[in-house]
């Protein structure tokens, strides 16, 4: 398995992408916002953070369609680091249900049908239900979030997601007093996901968070990337994004969300419990048996950079783990 980065092309259509290696320039962003503001706000009748979709943008045929999105200033959680170009973010992927090579998910994503799609929500909630993805999406305004993503394999990207905070969804379902964790289950369908015809992992892919992690404002459900509908290889139509944890926690193509009293099992804990823990917080001080976690290679860059505790989000999330030994709870 090669982890060689693809070329460093930028997407000229995407106003968020600047010259590779440069930083998003807040002044330039502001001027762009000012220029676009009149038309977009008038057209949408919405505020800066509110994004809407073109009719049919969520449909299967509309894969890759642009969202209608007013320009905006960087939000409080956005990194100013250079965004990973769309081409690289969508051709260098981990999605074992679509193959184990980094190029496989993009090659095989055509078999994954993101519409029609329902998400079952059950367990310790007062309002269990099965909801159509378009209805679920209509409950929340979409927000841009530019997050670092650090894979346990030692590479990283900067991803401009579109999504909504998971907290809003959980609160809407009204957790019972027994709810302590959230389990996420990905699609199980070997016809759509050819990788499930091999037993490289136990299927379906499952992941979990502690309830306070799930409610944290950094935790989002993503439905878009780079202003477009989320491509299959990145986890269409709905994936989790938890930016302070290794990428494997950010489960793709979710069909079920279950609130539980007990800590749920996760796919990678079942596969190799000594290598992958439940918490999986990015931690340069705790090496993985096969990969140092001290440094990382940012896709599109030469050389390596230092990995930051909690992937650079320590100010926001370190408090969640006060008093815990993060060497034991890795
Ligand atoms: N979700 C599912 N269902 N199956 C997977 O194999 N791989 C994980 C995570 N989510 C995976 C998954 C891993 S290891 C990583 S690093 C990220 O997805 C990669 O996300 P990206 O391909 O969008 O960059």
CSV table of C-alpha atoms and ligand atoms in Angstrom, one decimal:
chain,number,residue,atom,x,y,z
A,1,UNK,CA,0.0,0.0,0.0
A,2,UNK,CA,1.5,3.3,-1.1
A,3,UNK,CA,0.9,6.5,0.7
A,4,UNK,CA,2.5,8.7,-1.9
A,5,UNK,CA,0.6,12.0,-2.3
A,6,UNK,CA,-1.0,12.9,-5.6
A,7,UNK,CA,-0.1,16.0,-7.5
A,8,UNK,CA,-0.6,19.4,-5.8
A,9,UNK,CA,-3.2,20.9,-8.1
A,10,UNK,CA,-5.6,23.5,-6.8
A,11,UNK,CA,-9.2,23.7,-7.9
A,12,UNK,CA,-9.6,27.1,-9.6
A,13,UNK,CA,-13.3,27.0,-9.1
A,14,UNK,CA,-13.0,26.9,-5.4
A,15,UNK,CA,-12.7,30.4,-3.8
A,16,UNK,CA,-11.4,28.8,-0.6
A,17,UNK,CA,-8.4,27.3,-2.1
A,18,UNK,CA,-5.3,29.5,-2.3
A,19,UNK,CA,-1.9,28.9,-3.7
A,20,UNK,CA,-0.5,25.6,-2.2
A,21,UNK,CA,1.5,26.2,0.9
A,22,UNK,CA,0.0,29.7,1.4
A,23,UNK,CA,-2.3,30.6,4.2
A,24,UNK,CA,-5.9,31.8,3.8
A,25,UNK,CA,-5.6,35.5,3.9
A,26,UNK,CA,-8.3,37.0,6.1
A,27,UNK,CA,-8.2,40.3,4.3
A,28,UNK,CA,-8.6,38.7,1.0
A,29,UNK,CA,-11.4,36.5,2.4
A,30,UNK,CA,-13.1,39.6,3.7
A,31,UNK,CA,-12.9,41.5,0.4
A,32,UNK,CA,-14.3,38.4,-1.4
A,33,UNK,CA,-17.1,38.2,1.2
A,34,UNK,CA,-17.9,41.8,0.6
A,35,UNK,CA,-18.0,41.4,-3.1
A,36,UNK,CA,-20.3,38.3,-3.0
A,37,UNK,CA,-22.4,39.4,-0.1
A,38,UNK,CA,-25.0,41.5,-1.9
A,39,UNK,CA,-26.0,38.9,-4.5
A,40,UNK,CA,-25.9,35.8,-2.3
A,41,UNK,CA,-27.7,37.1,0.7
A,42,UNK,CA,-30.4,38.7,-1.5
A,43,UNK,CA,-30.8,35.4,-3.3
A,44,UNK,CA,-30.9,33.3,-0.1
A,45,UNK,CA,-32.4,35.6,2.4
A,46,UNK,CA,-30.0,34.0,4.8
A,47,UNK,CA,-27.1,34.9,7.1
A,48,UNK,CA,-23.4,34.3,6.6
A,49,UNK,CA,-23.4,30.9,8.2
A,50,UNK,CA,-26.6,29.6,6.6
A,51,UNK,CA,-26.0,27.5,3.5
A,52,UNK,CA,-28.7,26.0,1.3
A,53,UNK,CA,-28.7,23.5,-1.5
A,54,UNK,CA,-29.7,23.9,-5.1
A,55,UNK,CA,-32.9,21.9,-5.8
A,56,UNK,CA,-31.9,18.3,-6.2
A,57,UNK,CA,-28.3,18.9,-4.9
A,58,UNK,CA,-28.7,16.0,-2.5
A,59,UNK,CA,-29.8,13.5,-5.1
A,60,UNK,CA,-27.7,10.6,-6.3
A,61,UNK,CA,-27.4,12.3,-9.7
A,62,UNK,CA,-26.1,15.4,-8.1
A,63,UNK,CA,-22.9,14.0,-6.8
A,64,UNK,CA,-20.3,16.7,-7.0
A,65,UNK,CA,-22.9,19.5,-7.3
A,66,UNK,CA,-22.0,22.8,-5.7
A,67,UNK,CA,-23.9,23.9,-2.7
A,68,UNK,CA,-25.2,27.5,-3.0
A,69,UNK,CA,-23.0,29.1,-0.4
A,70,UNK,CA,-22.5,32.7,0.6
A,71,UNK,CA,-18.9,33.6,1.2
A,72,UNK,CA,-18.0,33.9,4.8
A,73,UNK,CA,-15.4,35.0,7.3
A,74,UNK,CA,-13.4,32.3,9.0
A,75,UNK,CA,-15.3,30.9,12.0
A,76,UNK,CA,-13.9,30.4,15.5
A,77,UNK,CA,-13.0,26.7,14.9
A,78,UNK,CA,-11.5,27.1,11.4
A,79,UNK,CA,-7.8,26.6,10.8
A,80,UNK,CA,-6.1,29.2,8.7
A,81,UNK,CA,-3.7,26.6,7.3
A,82,UNK,CA,-3.8,25.9,3.5
A,83,UNK,CA,-6.7,23.7,2.6
A,84,UNK,CA,-5.9,20.3,0.9
A,85,UNK,CA,-7.0,20.6,-2.7
A,86,UNK,CA,-10.2,18.8,-3.7
A,87,UNK,CA,-8.4,16.5,-6.1
A,88,UNK,CA,-6.2,15.1,-3.3
A,89,UNK,CA,-8.8,15.0,-0.6
A,90,UNK,CA,-11.0,12.8,-2.9
A,91,UNK,CA,-8.4,10.5,-4.4
A,92,UNK,CA,-6.3,9.6,-1.4
A,93,UNK,CA,-8.7,7.9,1.0
A,94,UNK,CA,-9.3,5.3,3.6
A,95,UNK,CA,-12.6,3.6,3.2
A,96,UNK,CA,-12.0,-0.2,3.5
A,97,UNK,CA,-15.5,-1.0,2.3
A,98,UNK,CA,-14.4,0.4,-1.1
A,99,UNK,CA,-10.9,-1.2,-1.0
A,100,UNK,CA,-7.8,-1.1,1.0
A,101,UNK,CA,-5.5,0.9,-1.4
A,102,UNK,CA,-5.6,4.7,-1.1
A,103,UNK,CA,-6.8,5.0,-4.7
A,104,UNK,CA,-9.5,2.3,-4.4
A,105,UNK,CA,-12.3,4.3,-2.8
A,106,UNK,CA,-12.4,6.9,-5.6
A,107,UNK,CA,-12.3,4.1,-8.2
A,108,UNK,CA,-15.1,2.1,-6.6
A,109,UNK,CA,-17.3,4.8,-5.2
A,110,UNK,CA,-19.7,4.6,-8.2
A,111,UNK,CA,-21.4,1.5,-6.6
A,112,UNK,CA,-22.3,3.4,-3.4
A,113,UNK,CA,-25.8,4.9,-3.8
A,114,UNK,CA,-26.3,7.8,-1.3
A,115,UNK,CA,-30.0,8.2,-2.2
A,116,UNK,CA,-32.5,7.0,-1.1
A,117,UNK,CA,-30.9,6.7,2.4
A,118,UNK,CA,-32.3,6.5,5.8
A,119,UNK,CA,-30.6,6.9,9.2
A,120,UNK,CA,-32.0,4.9,12.2
A,121,UNK,CA,-31.7,6.5,15.5
A,122,UNK,CA,-32.4,4.3,18.5
A,123,UNK,CA,-31.3,3.2,22.0
A,124,UNK,CA,-31.4,5.6,24.9
A,125,UNK,CA,-33.5,8.4,23.3
A,126,UNK,CA,-37.0,9.5,24.0
A,127,UNK,CA,-37.7,10.0,20.2
A,128,UNK,CA,-36.3,6.9,18.4
A,129,UNK,CA,-37.0,7.1,14.7
A,130,UNK,CA,-35.8,6.3,11.2
A,131,UNK,CA,-35.4,9.4,9.2
A,132,UNK,CA,-34.7,10.1,5.5
A,133,UNK,CA,-31.3,11.8,5.0
A,134,UNK,CA,-32.9,14.8,3.2
A,135,UNK,CA,-35.3,15.3,6.1
A,136,UNK,CA,-32.5,15.0,8.6
A,137,UNK,CA,-30.4,17.5,6.7
A,138,UNK,CA,-33.3,20.0,6.5
A,139,UNK,CA,-33.4,20.2,10.3
A,140,UNK,CA,-30.1,22.0,10.5
A,141,UNK,CA,-28.4,24.9,8.7
A,142,UNK,CA,-25.2,23.8,7.1
A,143,UNK,CA,-22.0,25.3,8.4
A,144,UNK,CA,-18.5,25.4,6.9
A,145,UNK,CA,-15.8,24.0,9.1
A,146,UNK,CA,-12.1,23.9,8.0
A,147,UNK,CA,-10.5,21.2,10.1
A,148,UNK,CA,-7.2,19.5,10.3
A,149,UNK,CA,-7.5,15.7,9.9
A,150,UNK,CA,-4.7,13.5,11.2
A,151,UNK,CA,-4.7,9.8,10.2
A,152,UNK,CA,-3.1,7.3,12.6
A,153,UNK,CA,-0.9,6.2,9.7
A,154,UNK,CA,1.0,9.5,10.0
A,155,UNK,CA,-0.4,11.7,7.2
A,156,UNK,CA,-2.7,14.7,7.5
A,157,UNK,CA,-4.9,17.0,5.5
A,158,UNK,CA,-6.9,20.2,5.9
A,159,UNK,CA,-10.5,19.5,5.0
A,160,UNK,CA,-13.2,22.2,4.3
A,161,UNK,CA,-16.3,20.3,5.5
A,162,UNK,CA,-19.9,21.3,5.2
A,163,UNK,CA,-22.1,19.9,8.0
A,164,UNK,CA,-23.9,20.5,11.2
A,165,UNK,CA,-23.0,20.0,14.9
A,166,UNK,CA,-23.9,16.5,16.1
A,167,UNK,CA,-25.1,18.1,19.4
A,168,UNK,CA,-28.1,19.6,17.6
A,169,UNK,CA,-29.2,16.1,16.4
A,170,UNK,CA,-28.7,14.4,19.7
A,171,UNK,CA,-30.6,17.1,21.6
A,172,UNK,CA,-33.4,16.9,19.2
A,173,UNK,CA,-33.8,13.2,19.9
A,174,UNK,CA,-33.8,13.8,23.7
A,175,UNK,CA,-31.3,11.4,25.3
A,176,UNK,CA,-32.6,9.5,28.4
A,177,UNK,CA,-30.7,9.8,31.6
A,178,UNK,CA,-29.1,6.5,30.9
A,179,UNK,CA,-27.4,7.7,27.7
A,180,UNK,CA,-23.6,7.9,28.2
A,181,UNK,CA,-22.2,6.9,24.8
A,182,UNK,CA,-23.1,7.2,21.1
A,183,UNK,CA,-22.5,4.3,18.7
A,184,UNK,CA,-22.4,4.8,14.9
A,185,UNK,CA,-22.9,2.1,12.3
A,186,UNK,CA,-21.9,2.3,8.7
A,187,UNK,CA,-23.8,0.8,5.7
A,188,UNK,CA,-23.6,-3.0,5.4
A,189,UNK,CA,-24.3,-3.9,1.8
A,190,UNK,CA,-21.6,-5.9,-0.2
A,191,UNK,CA,-23.4,-5.0,-3.5
A,192,UNK,CA,-22.7,-1.3,-2.9
A,193,UNK,CA,-19.5,-1.8,-0.9
A,194,UNK,CA,-17.4,-4.4,-2.7
A,195,UNK,CA,-14.8,-4.4,0.0
A,196,UNK,CA,-17.3,-6.1,2.3
A,197,UNK,CA,-16.9,-9.2,0.2
A,198,UNK,CA,-13.6,-9.8,1.9
A,199,UNK,CA,-13.2,-10.1,5.7
A,200,UNK,CA,-10.4,-7.6,6.1
A,201,UNK,CA,-12.4,-6.1,8.9
A,202,UNK,CA,-15.6,-7.1,10.7
A,203,UNK,CA,-18.6,-5.5,8.9
A,204,UNK,CA,-20.4,-3.2,9.3
A,205,UNK,CA,-17.8,-0.6,10.4
A,206,UNK,CA,-18.8,0.7,13.8
A,207,UNK,CA,-17.4,3.6,15.9
A,208,UNK,CA,-18.3,5.3,19.1
A,209,UNK,CA,-17.9,8.4,21.2
A,210,UNK,CA,-18.6,9.3,24.8
A,211,UNK,CA,-21.7,11.5,25.0
A,212,UNK,CA,-19.8,14.6,26.1
A,213,UNK,CA,-17.4,14.2,23.1
A,214,UNK,CA,-20.4,13.8,20.8
A,215,UNK,CA,-22.0,17.0,22.2
A,216,UNK,CA,-18.8,19.0,21.8
A,217,UNK,CA,-19.2,21.9,19.4
A,218,UNK,CA,-16.2,20.7,17.3
A,219,UNK,CA,-18.0,17.4,16.5
A,220,UNK,CA,-19.9,17.6,13.3
A,221,UNK,CA,-21.8,15.4,10.9
A,222,UNK,CA,-20.5,16.2,7.4
A,223,UNK,CA,-22.6,16.1,4.2
A,224,UNK,CA,-20.3,18.2,2.0
A,225,UNK,CA,-16.7,18.9,1.2
A,226,UNK,CA,-15.1,21.9,-0.7
A,227,UNK,CA,-18.6,23.3,-1.2
A,228,UNK,CA,-19.8,20.2,-3.0
A,229,UNK,CA,-22.0,17.3,-2.0
A,230,UNK,CA,-19.9,14.8,-0.1
A,231,UNK,CA,-18.4,12.2,-2.6
A,232,UNK,CA,-18.9,8.5,-2.0
A,233,UNK,CA,-15.2,8.0,-1.2
A,234,UNK,CA,-15.4,10.5,1.6
A,235,UNK,CA,-18.4,8.9,3.2
A,236,UNK,CA,-21.5,10.0,1.4
A,237,UNK,CA,-24.2,10.8,2.3
A,238,UNK,CA,-23.4,11.3,6.0
A,239,UNK,CA,-20.1,11.0,8.0
A,240,UNK,CA,-18.9,11.9,11.4
A,241,UNK,CA,-16.0,14.3,11.8
A,242,UNK,CA,-14.1,14.5,15.2
A,243,UNK,CA,-11.0,16.6,14.4
A,244,UNK,CA,-9.1,16.0,17.6
A,245,UNK,CA,-9.1,12.2,17.2
A,246,UNK,CA,-7.4,10.0,14.7
A,247,UNK,CA,-9.2,9.8,11.4
A,248,UNK,CA,-10.5,6.3,11.9
A,249,UNK,CA,-13.0,7.6,14.5
A,250,UNK,CA,-14.7,9.7,11.7
A,251,UNK,CA,-16.9,6.9,10.4
A,252,UNK,CA,-18.3,7.2,6.9
A,253,UNK,CA,-21.7,6.4,5.3
A,254,UNK,CA,-23.6,6.2,8.5
A,255,UNK,CA,-27.0,4.3,8.7
A,256,UNK,CA,-27.5,4.1,12.4
A,257,UNK,CA,-26.9,6.2,15.5
A,258,UNK,CA,-27.5,4.4,18.8
A,259,UNK,CA,-27.3,6.0,22.3
A,260,UNK,CA,-26.0,3.5,24.8
A,261,UNK,CA,-25.4,3.2,28.5
A,262,UNK,CA,-22.2,1.1,28.0
A,263,UNK,CA,-19.1,1.9,26.0
A,264,UNK,CA,-19.7,0.5,22.5
A,265,UNK,CA,-17.3,-1.8,20.7
A,266,UNK,CA,-15.5,-0.2,17.7
A,267,UNK,CA,-14.2,-1.9,14.5
A,268,UNK,CA,-10.6,-1.1,15.1
A,269,UNK,CA,-10.7,-2.1,18.7
A,270,UNK,CA,-12.1,-5.5,17.6
A,271,UNK,CA,-9.4,-5.8,14.9
A,272,UNK,CA,-6.4,-5.0,17.1
A,273,UNK,CA,-7.2,-4.0,20.7
A,274,UNK,CA,-3.5,-3.4,21.6
A,275,UNK,CA,-3.1,-0.9,18.7
A,276,UNK,CA,-6.4,1.0,18.7
A,277,UNK,CA,-8.2,2.3,21.8
A,278,UNK,CA,-11.7,3.7,22.2
A,279,UNK,CA,-10.5,7.3,22.7
A,280,UNK,CA,-8.0,7.6,19.9
A,281,UNK,CA,-7.2,11.2,20.7
A,282,UNK,CA,-4.3,12.5,18.6
A,283,UNK,CA,-1.4,12.2,20.9
A,284,UNK,CA,2.3,12.6,19.8
A,285,UNK,CA,3.5,11.3,23.2
A,286,UNK,CA,1.9,7.8,22.7
A,287,UNK,CA,3.4,5.9,19.7
A,288,UNK,CA,1.4,3.4,17.8
A,289,UNK,CA,3.3,0.0,17.6
A,290,UNK,CA,3.9,0.6,13.9
A,291,UNK,CA,3.9,4.3,13.5
A,292,UNK,CA,5.5,7.1,15.6
A,293,UNK,CA,2.8,9.7,16.3
A,294,UNK,CA,5.4,12.5,17.0
A,295,UNK,CA,5.3,13.8,13.4
A,296,UNK,CA,3.1,13.7,10.3
A,297,UNK,CA,3.3,14.3,6.6
A,298,UNK,CA,0.8,16.9,5.4
A,299,UNK,CA,-0.5,15.7,2.1
A,300,UNK,CA,0.9,18.0,-0.6
A,301,UNK,CA,4.0,19.0,1.4
A,302,UNK,CA,7.5,17.7,1.5
A,303,UNK,CA,9.0,16.7,4.8
A,304,UNK,CA,7.2,16.2,8.1
A,305,UNK,CA,5.7,18.5,10.7
A,306,UNK,CA,5.2,18.0,14.4
A,307,UNK,CA,2.0,16.5,15.5
A,308,UNK,CA,0.1,18.5,18.1
A,309,UNK,CA,-1.7,17.1,21.1
A,310,UNK,CA,-5.3,16.7,20.3
A,311,UNK,CA,-4.4,17.6,16.7
A,312,UNK,CA,-4.1,21.3,17.8
A,313,UNK,CA,-7.5,21.4,19.5
A,314,UNK,CA,-6.2,21.0,23.1
A,315,UNK,CA,-7.6,24.4,24.2
A,316,UNK,CA,-11.0,23.3,23.2
A,317,UNK,CA,-11.1,19.6,24.3
A,318,UNK,CA,-8.3,18.8,26.8
A,319,UNK,CA,-10.8,19.5,29.6
A,320,UNK,CA,-12.9,16.6,28.6
A,321,UNK,CA,-10.2,14.2,29.8
A,322,UNK,CA,-9.2,15.9,33.0
A,323,UNK,CA,-7.9,13.3,35.5
A,324,UNK,CA,-7.7,10.5,32.9
A,325,UNK,CA,-4.4,8.7,32.1
A,326,UNK,CA,-4.3,9.2,28.3
A,327,UNK,CA,-1.5,6.6,28.0
A,328,UNK,CA,-3.9,3.9,29.3
A,329,UNK,CA,-7.0,5.4,27.7
A,330,UNK,CA,-5.3,5.7,24.2
B,1,LIG,N1,-15.4,4.9,7.7
B,1,LIG,C1,-15.7,3.7,7.2
B,1,LIG,N2,-17.0,3.3,7.1
B,1,LIG,N3,-14.8,2.8,6.7
B,1,LIG,C2,-13.4,3.1,6.8
B,1,LIG,O1,-12.6,2.3,6.3
B,1,LIG,N4,-11.7,4.7,7.4
B,1,LIG,C3,-11.4,5.7,8.4
B,1,LIG,C4,-12.4,6.9,8.4
B,1,LIG,N5,-13.7,6.4,8.3
B,1,LIG,C5,-13.0,4.3,7.3
B,1,LIG,C6,-14.1,5.2,7.8
B,1,LIG,C7,-10.0,6.2,8.3
B,1,LIG,S1,-8.8,5.1,8.8
B,1,LIG,C8,-9.7,7.5,8.0
B,1,LIG,S2,-8.1,8.1,8.1
B,1,LIG,C9,-10.7,8.4,7.5
B,1,LIG,O2,-12.0,7.8,7.3
B,1,LIG,C10,-10.3,8.9,6.1
B,1,LIG,O3,-11.2,9.9,5.7
B,1,LIG,P1,-11.0,10.5,4.2
B,1,LIG,O4,-10.8,9.4,3.2
B,1,LIG,O5,-12.3,11.3,3.9
B,1,LIG,O6,-9.8,11.4,4.3
